[in-house]
Short mmCIF file of C-alpha atoms and ligand atoms in Angstrom, two decimals:
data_model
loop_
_atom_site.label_atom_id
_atom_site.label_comp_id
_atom_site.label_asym_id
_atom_site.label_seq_id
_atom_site.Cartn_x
_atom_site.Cartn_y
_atom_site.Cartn_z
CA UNK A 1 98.19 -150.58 -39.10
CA UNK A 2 97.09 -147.04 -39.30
CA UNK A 3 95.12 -147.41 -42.63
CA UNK A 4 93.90 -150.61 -44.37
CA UNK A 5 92.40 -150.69 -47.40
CA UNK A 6 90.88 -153.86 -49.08
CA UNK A 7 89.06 -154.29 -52.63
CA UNK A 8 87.56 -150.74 -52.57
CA UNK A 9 85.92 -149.78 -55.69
CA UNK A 10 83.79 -146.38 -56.68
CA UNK A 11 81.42 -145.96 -59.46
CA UNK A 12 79.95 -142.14 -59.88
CA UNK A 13 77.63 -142.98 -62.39
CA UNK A 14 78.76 -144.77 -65.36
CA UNK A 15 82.28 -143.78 -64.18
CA UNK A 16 84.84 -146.11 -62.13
CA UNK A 17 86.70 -143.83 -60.14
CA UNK A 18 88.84 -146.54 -58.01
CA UNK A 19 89.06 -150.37 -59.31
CA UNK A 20 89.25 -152.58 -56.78
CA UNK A 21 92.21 -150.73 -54.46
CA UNK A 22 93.95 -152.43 -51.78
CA UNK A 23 97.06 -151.15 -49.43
CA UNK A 24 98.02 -150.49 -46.08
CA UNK A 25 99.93 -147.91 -44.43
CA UNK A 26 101.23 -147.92 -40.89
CA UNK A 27 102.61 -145.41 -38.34
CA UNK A 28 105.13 -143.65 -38.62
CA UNK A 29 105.11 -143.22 -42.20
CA UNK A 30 105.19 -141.09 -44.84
CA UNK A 31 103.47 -142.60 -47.98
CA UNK A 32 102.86 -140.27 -51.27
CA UNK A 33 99.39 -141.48 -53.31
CA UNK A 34 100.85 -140.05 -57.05
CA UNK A 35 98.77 -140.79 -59.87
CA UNK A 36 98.12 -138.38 -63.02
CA UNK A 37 95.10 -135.91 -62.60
CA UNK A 38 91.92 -137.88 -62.26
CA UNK A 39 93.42 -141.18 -61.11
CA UNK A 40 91.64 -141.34 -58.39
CA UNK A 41 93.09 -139.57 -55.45
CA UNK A 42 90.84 -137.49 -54.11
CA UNK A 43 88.08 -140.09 -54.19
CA UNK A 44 90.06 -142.68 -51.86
CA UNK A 45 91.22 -139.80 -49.62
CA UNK A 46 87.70 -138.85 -49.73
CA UNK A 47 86.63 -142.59 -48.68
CA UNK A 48 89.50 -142.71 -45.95
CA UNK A 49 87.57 -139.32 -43.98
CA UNK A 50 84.02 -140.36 -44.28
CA UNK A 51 83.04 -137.83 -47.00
CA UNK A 52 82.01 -140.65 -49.51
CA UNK A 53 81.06 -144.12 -49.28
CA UNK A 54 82.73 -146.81 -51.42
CA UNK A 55 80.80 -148.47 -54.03
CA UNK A 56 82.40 -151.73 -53.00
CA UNK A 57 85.18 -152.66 -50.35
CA UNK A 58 85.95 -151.11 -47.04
CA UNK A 59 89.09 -149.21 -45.55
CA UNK A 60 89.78 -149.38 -41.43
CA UNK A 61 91.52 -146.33 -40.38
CA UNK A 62 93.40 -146.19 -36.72
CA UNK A 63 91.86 -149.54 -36.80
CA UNK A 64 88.29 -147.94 -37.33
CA UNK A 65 85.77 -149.09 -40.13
CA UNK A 66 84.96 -146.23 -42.31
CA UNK A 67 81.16 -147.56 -42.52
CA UNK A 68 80.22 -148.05 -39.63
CA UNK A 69 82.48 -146.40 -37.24
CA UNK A 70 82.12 -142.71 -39.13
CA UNK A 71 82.87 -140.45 -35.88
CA UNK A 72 85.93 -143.00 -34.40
CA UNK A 73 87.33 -142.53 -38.17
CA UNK A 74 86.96 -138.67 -37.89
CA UNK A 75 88.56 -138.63 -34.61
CA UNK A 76 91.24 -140.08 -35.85
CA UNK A 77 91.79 -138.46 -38.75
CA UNK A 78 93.01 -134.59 -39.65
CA UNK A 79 91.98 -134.01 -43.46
CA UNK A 80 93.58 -131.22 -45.70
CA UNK A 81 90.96 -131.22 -48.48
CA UNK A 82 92.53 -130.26 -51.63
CA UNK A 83 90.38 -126.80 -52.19
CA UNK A 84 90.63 -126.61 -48.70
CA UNK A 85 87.19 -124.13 -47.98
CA UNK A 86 89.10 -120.85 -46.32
CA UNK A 87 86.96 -117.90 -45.31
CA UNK A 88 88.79 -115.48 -46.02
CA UNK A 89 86.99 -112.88 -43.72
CA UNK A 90 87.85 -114.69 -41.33
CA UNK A 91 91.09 -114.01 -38.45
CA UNK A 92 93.63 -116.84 -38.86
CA UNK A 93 92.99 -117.87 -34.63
CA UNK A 94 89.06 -116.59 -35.33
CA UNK A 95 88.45 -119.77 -37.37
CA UNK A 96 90.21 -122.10 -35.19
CA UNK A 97 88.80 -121.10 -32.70
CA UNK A 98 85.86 -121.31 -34.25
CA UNK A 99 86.78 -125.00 -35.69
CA UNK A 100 88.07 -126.07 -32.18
CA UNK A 101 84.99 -125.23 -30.33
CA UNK A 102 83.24 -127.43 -32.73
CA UNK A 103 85.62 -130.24 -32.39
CA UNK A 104 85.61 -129.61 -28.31
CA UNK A 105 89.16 -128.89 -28.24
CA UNK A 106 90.46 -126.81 -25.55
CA UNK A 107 91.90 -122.74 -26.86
CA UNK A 108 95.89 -124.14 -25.66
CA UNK A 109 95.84 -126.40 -28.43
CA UNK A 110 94.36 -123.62 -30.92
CA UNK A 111 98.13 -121.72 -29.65
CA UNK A 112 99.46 -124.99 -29.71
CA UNK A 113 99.36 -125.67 -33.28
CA UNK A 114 99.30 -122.15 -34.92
CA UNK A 115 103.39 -122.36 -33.28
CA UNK A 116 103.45 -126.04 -34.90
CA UNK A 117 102.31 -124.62 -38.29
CA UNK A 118 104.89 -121.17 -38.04
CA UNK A 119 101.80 -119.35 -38.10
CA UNK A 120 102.62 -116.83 -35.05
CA UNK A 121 103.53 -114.06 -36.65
CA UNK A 122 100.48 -114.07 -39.13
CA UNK A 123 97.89 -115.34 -37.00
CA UNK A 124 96.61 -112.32 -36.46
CA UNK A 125 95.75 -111.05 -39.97
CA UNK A 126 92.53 -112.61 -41.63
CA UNK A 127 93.33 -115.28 -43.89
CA UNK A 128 92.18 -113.26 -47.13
CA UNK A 129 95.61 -111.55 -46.65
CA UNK A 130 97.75 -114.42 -46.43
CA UNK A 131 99.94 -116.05 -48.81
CA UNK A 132 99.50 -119.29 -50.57
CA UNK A 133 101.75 -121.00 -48.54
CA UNK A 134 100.43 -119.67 -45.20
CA UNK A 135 97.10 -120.65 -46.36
CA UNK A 136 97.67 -124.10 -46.88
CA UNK A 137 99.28 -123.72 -42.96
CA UNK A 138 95.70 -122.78 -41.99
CA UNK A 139 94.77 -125.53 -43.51
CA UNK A 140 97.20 -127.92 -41.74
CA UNK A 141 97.15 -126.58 -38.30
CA UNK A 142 93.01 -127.09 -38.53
CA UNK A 143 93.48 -130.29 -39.34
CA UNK A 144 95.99 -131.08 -36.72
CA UNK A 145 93.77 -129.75 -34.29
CA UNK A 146 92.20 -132.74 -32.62
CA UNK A 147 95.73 -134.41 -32.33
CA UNK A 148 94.78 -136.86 -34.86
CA UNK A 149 97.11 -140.35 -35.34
CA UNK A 150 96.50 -140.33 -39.27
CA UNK A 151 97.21 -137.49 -41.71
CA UNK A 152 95.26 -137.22 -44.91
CA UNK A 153 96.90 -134.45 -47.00
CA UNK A 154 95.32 -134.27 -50.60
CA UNK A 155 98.08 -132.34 -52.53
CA UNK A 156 99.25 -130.26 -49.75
CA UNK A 157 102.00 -128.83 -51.95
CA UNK A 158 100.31 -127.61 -55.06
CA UNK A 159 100.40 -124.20 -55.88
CA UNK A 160 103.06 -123.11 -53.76
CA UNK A 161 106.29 -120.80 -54.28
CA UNK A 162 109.84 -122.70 -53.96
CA UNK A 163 110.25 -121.48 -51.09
CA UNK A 164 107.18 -122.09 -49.99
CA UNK A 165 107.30 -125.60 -50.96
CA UNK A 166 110.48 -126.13 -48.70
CA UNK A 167 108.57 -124.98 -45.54
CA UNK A 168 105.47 -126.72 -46.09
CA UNK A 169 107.98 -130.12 -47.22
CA UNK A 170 109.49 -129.78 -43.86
CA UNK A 171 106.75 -128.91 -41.65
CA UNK A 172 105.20 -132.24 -42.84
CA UNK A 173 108.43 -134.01 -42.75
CA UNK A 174 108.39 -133.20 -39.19
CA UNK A 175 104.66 -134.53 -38.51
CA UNK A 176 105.52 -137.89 -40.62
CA UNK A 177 107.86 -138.56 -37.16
CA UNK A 178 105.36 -139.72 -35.00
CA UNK A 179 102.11 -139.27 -37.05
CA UNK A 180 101.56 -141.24 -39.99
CA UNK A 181 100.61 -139.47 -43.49
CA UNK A 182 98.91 -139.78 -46.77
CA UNK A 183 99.71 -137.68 -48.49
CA UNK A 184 98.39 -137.38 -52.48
CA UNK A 185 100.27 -135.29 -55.50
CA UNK A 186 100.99 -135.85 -59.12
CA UNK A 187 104.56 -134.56 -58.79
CA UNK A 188 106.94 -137.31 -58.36
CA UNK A 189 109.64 -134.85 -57.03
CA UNK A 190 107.08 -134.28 -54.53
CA UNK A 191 107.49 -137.84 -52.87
CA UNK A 192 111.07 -138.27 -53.24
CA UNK A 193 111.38 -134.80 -50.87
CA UNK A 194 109.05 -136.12 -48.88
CA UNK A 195 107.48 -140.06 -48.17
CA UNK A 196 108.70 -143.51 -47.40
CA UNK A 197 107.09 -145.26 -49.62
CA UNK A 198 104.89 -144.45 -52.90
CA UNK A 199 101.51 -146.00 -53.88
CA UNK A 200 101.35 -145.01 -57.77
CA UNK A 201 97.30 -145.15 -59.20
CA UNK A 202 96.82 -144.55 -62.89
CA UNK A 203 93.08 -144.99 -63.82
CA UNK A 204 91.45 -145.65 -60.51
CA UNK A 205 94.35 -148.79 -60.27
CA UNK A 206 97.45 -148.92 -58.16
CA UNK A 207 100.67 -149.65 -60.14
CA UNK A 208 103.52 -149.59 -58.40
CA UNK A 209 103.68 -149.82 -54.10
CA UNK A 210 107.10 -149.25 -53.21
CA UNK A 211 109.83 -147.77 -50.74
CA UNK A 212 111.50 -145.34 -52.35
CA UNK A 213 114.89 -146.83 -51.43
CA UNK A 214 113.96 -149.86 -53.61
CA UNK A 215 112.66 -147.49 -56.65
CA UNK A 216 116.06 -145.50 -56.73
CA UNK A 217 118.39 -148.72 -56.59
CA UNK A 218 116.07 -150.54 -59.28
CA UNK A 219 116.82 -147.00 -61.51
CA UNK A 220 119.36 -146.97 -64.33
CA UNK A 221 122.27 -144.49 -64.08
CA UNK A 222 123.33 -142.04 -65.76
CA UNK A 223 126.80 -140.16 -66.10
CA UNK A 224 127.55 -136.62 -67.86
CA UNK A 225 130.60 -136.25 -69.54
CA UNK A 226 132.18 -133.65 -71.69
CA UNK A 227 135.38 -134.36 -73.69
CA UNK A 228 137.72 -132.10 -75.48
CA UNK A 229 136.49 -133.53 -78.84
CA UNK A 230 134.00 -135.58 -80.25
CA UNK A 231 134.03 -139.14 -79.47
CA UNK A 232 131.61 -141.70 -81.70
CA UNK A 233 128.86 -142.81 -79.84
CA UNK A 234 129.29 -146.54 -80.91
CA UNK A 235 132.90 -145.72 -78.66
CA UNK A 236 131.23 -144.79 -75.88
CA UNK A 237 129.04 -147.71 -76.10
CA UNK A 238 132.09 -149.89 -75.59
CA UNK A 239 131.99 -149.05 -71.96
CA UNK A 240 130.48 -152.01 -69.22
CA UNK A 241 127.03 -152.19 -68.78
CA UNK A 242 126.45 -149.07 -71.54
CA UNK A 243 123.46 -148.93 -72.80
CA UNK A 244 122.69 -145.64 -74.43
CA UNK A 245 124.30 -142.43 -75.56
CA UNK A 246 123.08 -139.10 -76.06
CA UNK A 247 125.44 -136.41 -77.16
CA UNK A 248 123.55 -133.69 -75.75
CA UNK A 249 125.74 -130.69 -76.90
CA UNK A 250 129.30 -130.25 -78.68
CA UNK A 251 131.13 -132.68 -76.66
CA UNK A 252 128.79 -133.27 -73.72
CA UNK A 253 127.28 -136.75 -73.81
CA UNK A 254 124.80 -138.48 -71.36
CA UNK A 255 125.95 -142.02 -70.69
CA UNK A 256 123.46 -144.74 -69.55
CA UNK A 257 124.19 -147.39 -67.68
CA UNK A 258 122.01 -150.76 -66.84
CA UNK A 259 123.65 -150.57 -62.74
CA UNK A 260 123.75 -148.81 -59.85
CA UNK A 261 127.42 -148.99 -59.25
CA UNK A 262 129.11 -145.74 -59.87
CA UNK A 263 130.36 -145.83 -63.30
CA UNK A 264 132.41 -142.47 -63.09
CA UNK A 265 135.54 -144.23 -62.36
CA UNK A 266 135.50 -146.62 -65.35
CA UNK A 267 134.38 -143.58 -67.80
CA UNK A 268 137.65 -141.55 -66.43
CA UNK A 269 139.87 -144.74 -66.86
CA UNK A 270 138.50 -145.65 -70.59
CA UNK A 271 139.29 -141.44 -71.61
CA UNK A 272 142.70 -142.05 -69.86
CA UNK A 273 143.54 -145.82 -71.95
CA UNK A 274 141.81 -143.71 -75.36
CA UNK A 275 143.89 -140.55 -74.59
CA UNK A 276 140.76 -138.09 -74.34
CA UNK A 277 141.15 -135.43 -71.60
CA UNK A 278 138.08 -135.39 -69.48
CA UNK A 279 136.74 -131.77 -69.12
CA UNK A 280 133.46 -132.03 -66.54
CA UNK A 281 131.95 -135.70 -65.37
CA UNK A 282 128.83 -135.78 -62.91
CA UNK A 283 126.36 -138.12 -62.28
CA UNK A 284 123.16 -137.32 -63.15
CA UNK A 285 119.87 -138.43 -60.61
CA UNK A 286 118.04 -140.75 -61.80
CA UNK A 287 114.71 -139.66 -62.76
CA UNK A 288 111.95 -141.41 -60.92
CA UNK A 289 110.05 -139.18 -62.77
CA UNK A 290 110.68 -141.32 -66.08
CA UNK A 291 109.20 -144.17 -64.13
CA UNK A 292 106.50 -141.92 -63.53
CA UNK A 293 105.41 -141.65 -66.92
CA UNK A 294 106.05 -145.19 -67.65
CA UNK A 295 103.67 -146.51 -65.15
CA UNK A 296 101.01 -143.55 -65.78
CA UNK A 297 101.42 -142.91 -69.68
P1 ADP B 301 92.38 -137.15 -58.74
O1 ADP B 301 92.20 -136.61 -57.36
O2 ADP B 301 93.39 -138.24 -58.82
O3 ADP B 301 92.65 -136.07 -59.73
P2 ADP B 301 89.55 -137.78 -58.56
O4 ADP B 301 89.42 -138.77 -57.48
O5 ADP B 301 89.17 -136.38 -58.24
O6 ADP B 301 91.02 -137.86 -59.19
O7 ADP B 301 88.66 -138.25 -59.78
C1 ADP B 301 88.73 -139.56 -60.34
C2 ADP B 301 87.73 -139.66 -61.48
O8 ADP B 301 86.40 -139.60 -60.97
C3 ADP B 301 87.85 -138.53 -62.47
O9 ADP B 301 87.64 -139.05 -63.75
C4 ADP B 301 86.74 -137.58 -62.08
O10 ADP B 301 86.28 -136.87 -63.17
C5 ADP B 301 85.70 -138.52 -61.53
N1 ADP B 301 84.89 -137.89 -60.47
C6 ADP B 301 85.35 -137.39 -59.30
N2 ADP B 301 84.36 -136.91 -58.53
C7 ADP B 301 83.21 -137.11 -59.24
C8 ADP B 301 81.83 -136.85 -58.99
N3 ADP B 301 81.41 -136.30 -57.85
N4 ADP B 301 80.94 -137.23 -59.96
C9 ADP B 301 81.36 -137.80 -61.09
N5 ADP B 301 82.63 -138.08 -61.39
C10 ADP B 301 83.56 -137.75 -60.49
MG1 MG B 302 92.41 -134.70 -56.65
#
């Protein structure tokens, strides 16, 4: 088990951050911690590194106690903060350099990871005149620096250009293969690019712990269909395992169906056996992001 949470609460003031939070996460894995803006995120991330203490509870990380065992926890741990402090005077290989001499790393793995990163060809502007995207790769190659087992990413993606957002999705694709990651966001799409599994907090509570596999075959479907005329929804309803229609424009409608077995067979024969002529059918994703909202809302 890489991390190990159990029963951790946090109180800043009058206010309960986290209520009682328990999971685990092991290596390698890629888990995304999604939860709505002020769920909580930051504050168990914050726990997991040794920045803040839980009120109540405790969390082992790399089999370390986060109490008591605050420097075997830091060794093992690389930490994207999520307003990660950048100098920006500062030469992309100046500051680690700077970061590794206080970590005692040796200057190979400062080369090491600015090629793990893609940072070679900017690493030697100062990091005031770098994008975004190459920021946040700052960001990640410092943390990577000591080699760490256990990734704590606090929304590494946010921000960032499409493009961007591909590179940085793949570059920590690539760690999640022998490293494991926690990684925190409030964009669903976010985890389905990315993680394994999902821990979902709303309100400092954890609501839904899953693999993704089991999330997308527990999902509804959904099939697009456009006819050459307008069909009654009531009709379309007919169909097996219907359950809703939307006629979304002229004679588009958005079928939903209570299965995961591909429906776009039985939609083409029912047109064919009502004599309708099928002009487009696709199915549609189904939105985890709906789940989302019902979990968070
Ligand atoms: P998230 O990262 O999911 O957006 P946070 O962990 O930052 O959520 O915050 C959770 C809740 O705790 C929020 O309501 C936030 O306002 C509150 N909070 C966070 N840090 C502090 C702090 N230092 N003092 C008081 N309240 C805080
Ligand atoms: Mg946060």
């Amino acid at each position: 088990m890489s991390i190990k949470v159990e029963n951790i609460s946090k109180v800043y003031g009058t206010q309960k951050a986290l209520n009682n939070i328990s999971f685990e996460v092991n290596r390698p894995e890629i888990v995304g911690f999604l939860g709505p803006n002020g769920a909580g995120k930051s504050t168990m991330m914050k726990i997991l590194t040794t920045y803040i203490n839980p009120t109540e509870g405790n969390a082992l990380v790399n089999g370390h106690d986060v109490l008591t065992a605050t420097k075997n926890v830091q060794k093992s741990v690389g930490y994207l903060p999520e307003h990660n402090p950048l100098y920006l005077d500062q030469y992309v290989r100046e500051y680690l350099n700077f970061n590794a001499n206080v970590y005692k790393v040796s200057k190979s793995r400062v080369e090491e990871v600015i090629t793990l990163t893609g940072l070679t060809p900017e690493a030697h502007k100062t990091i005031g005149q770098l994008s975004k995207g190459y920021r946040q790769r700052v960001g990640l190659a410092n943390a990577l620096l000591h080699n760490p087992e256990v990734l704590i990413l606090d929304e590494p993606t946010t921000g960032l250009d499409p493009n961007q957002l591909i590179d940085i999705r793949n570059l920590i694709k690539n760690l999640g293969k022998d490293k494991t990651v926690f990684l925190s966001t409030h964009i669903m799409q976010e985890v389905e690019a990315m993680c394994d599994r999902v821990i979902i907090i709303n309100k400092g509570e954890i609501v839904a712990n899953k693999k993704l596999k089991e999330l997308r075959d527990g999902q509804d479907q959904t099939v697009i269909v456009e006819f050459d005329y307008r069909v009654e929804d009531a009709f379309l309803l007919r169909l097996p395992n219907a359950k809703s229609v939307k006629n979304t424009h002229d004679f588009i409608y958005e079928i939903t169906f209570s299965t995961t077995q591909d429906m776009r067979s039985h939609v083409f024969d029912f047109a064919h056996d009502n004599e309708l002529k099928i002009l487009q059918l696709n199915q549609k994703n189904a939105s985890l992001e709906s789940l989302f909202r019902e979990l968070t809302s």
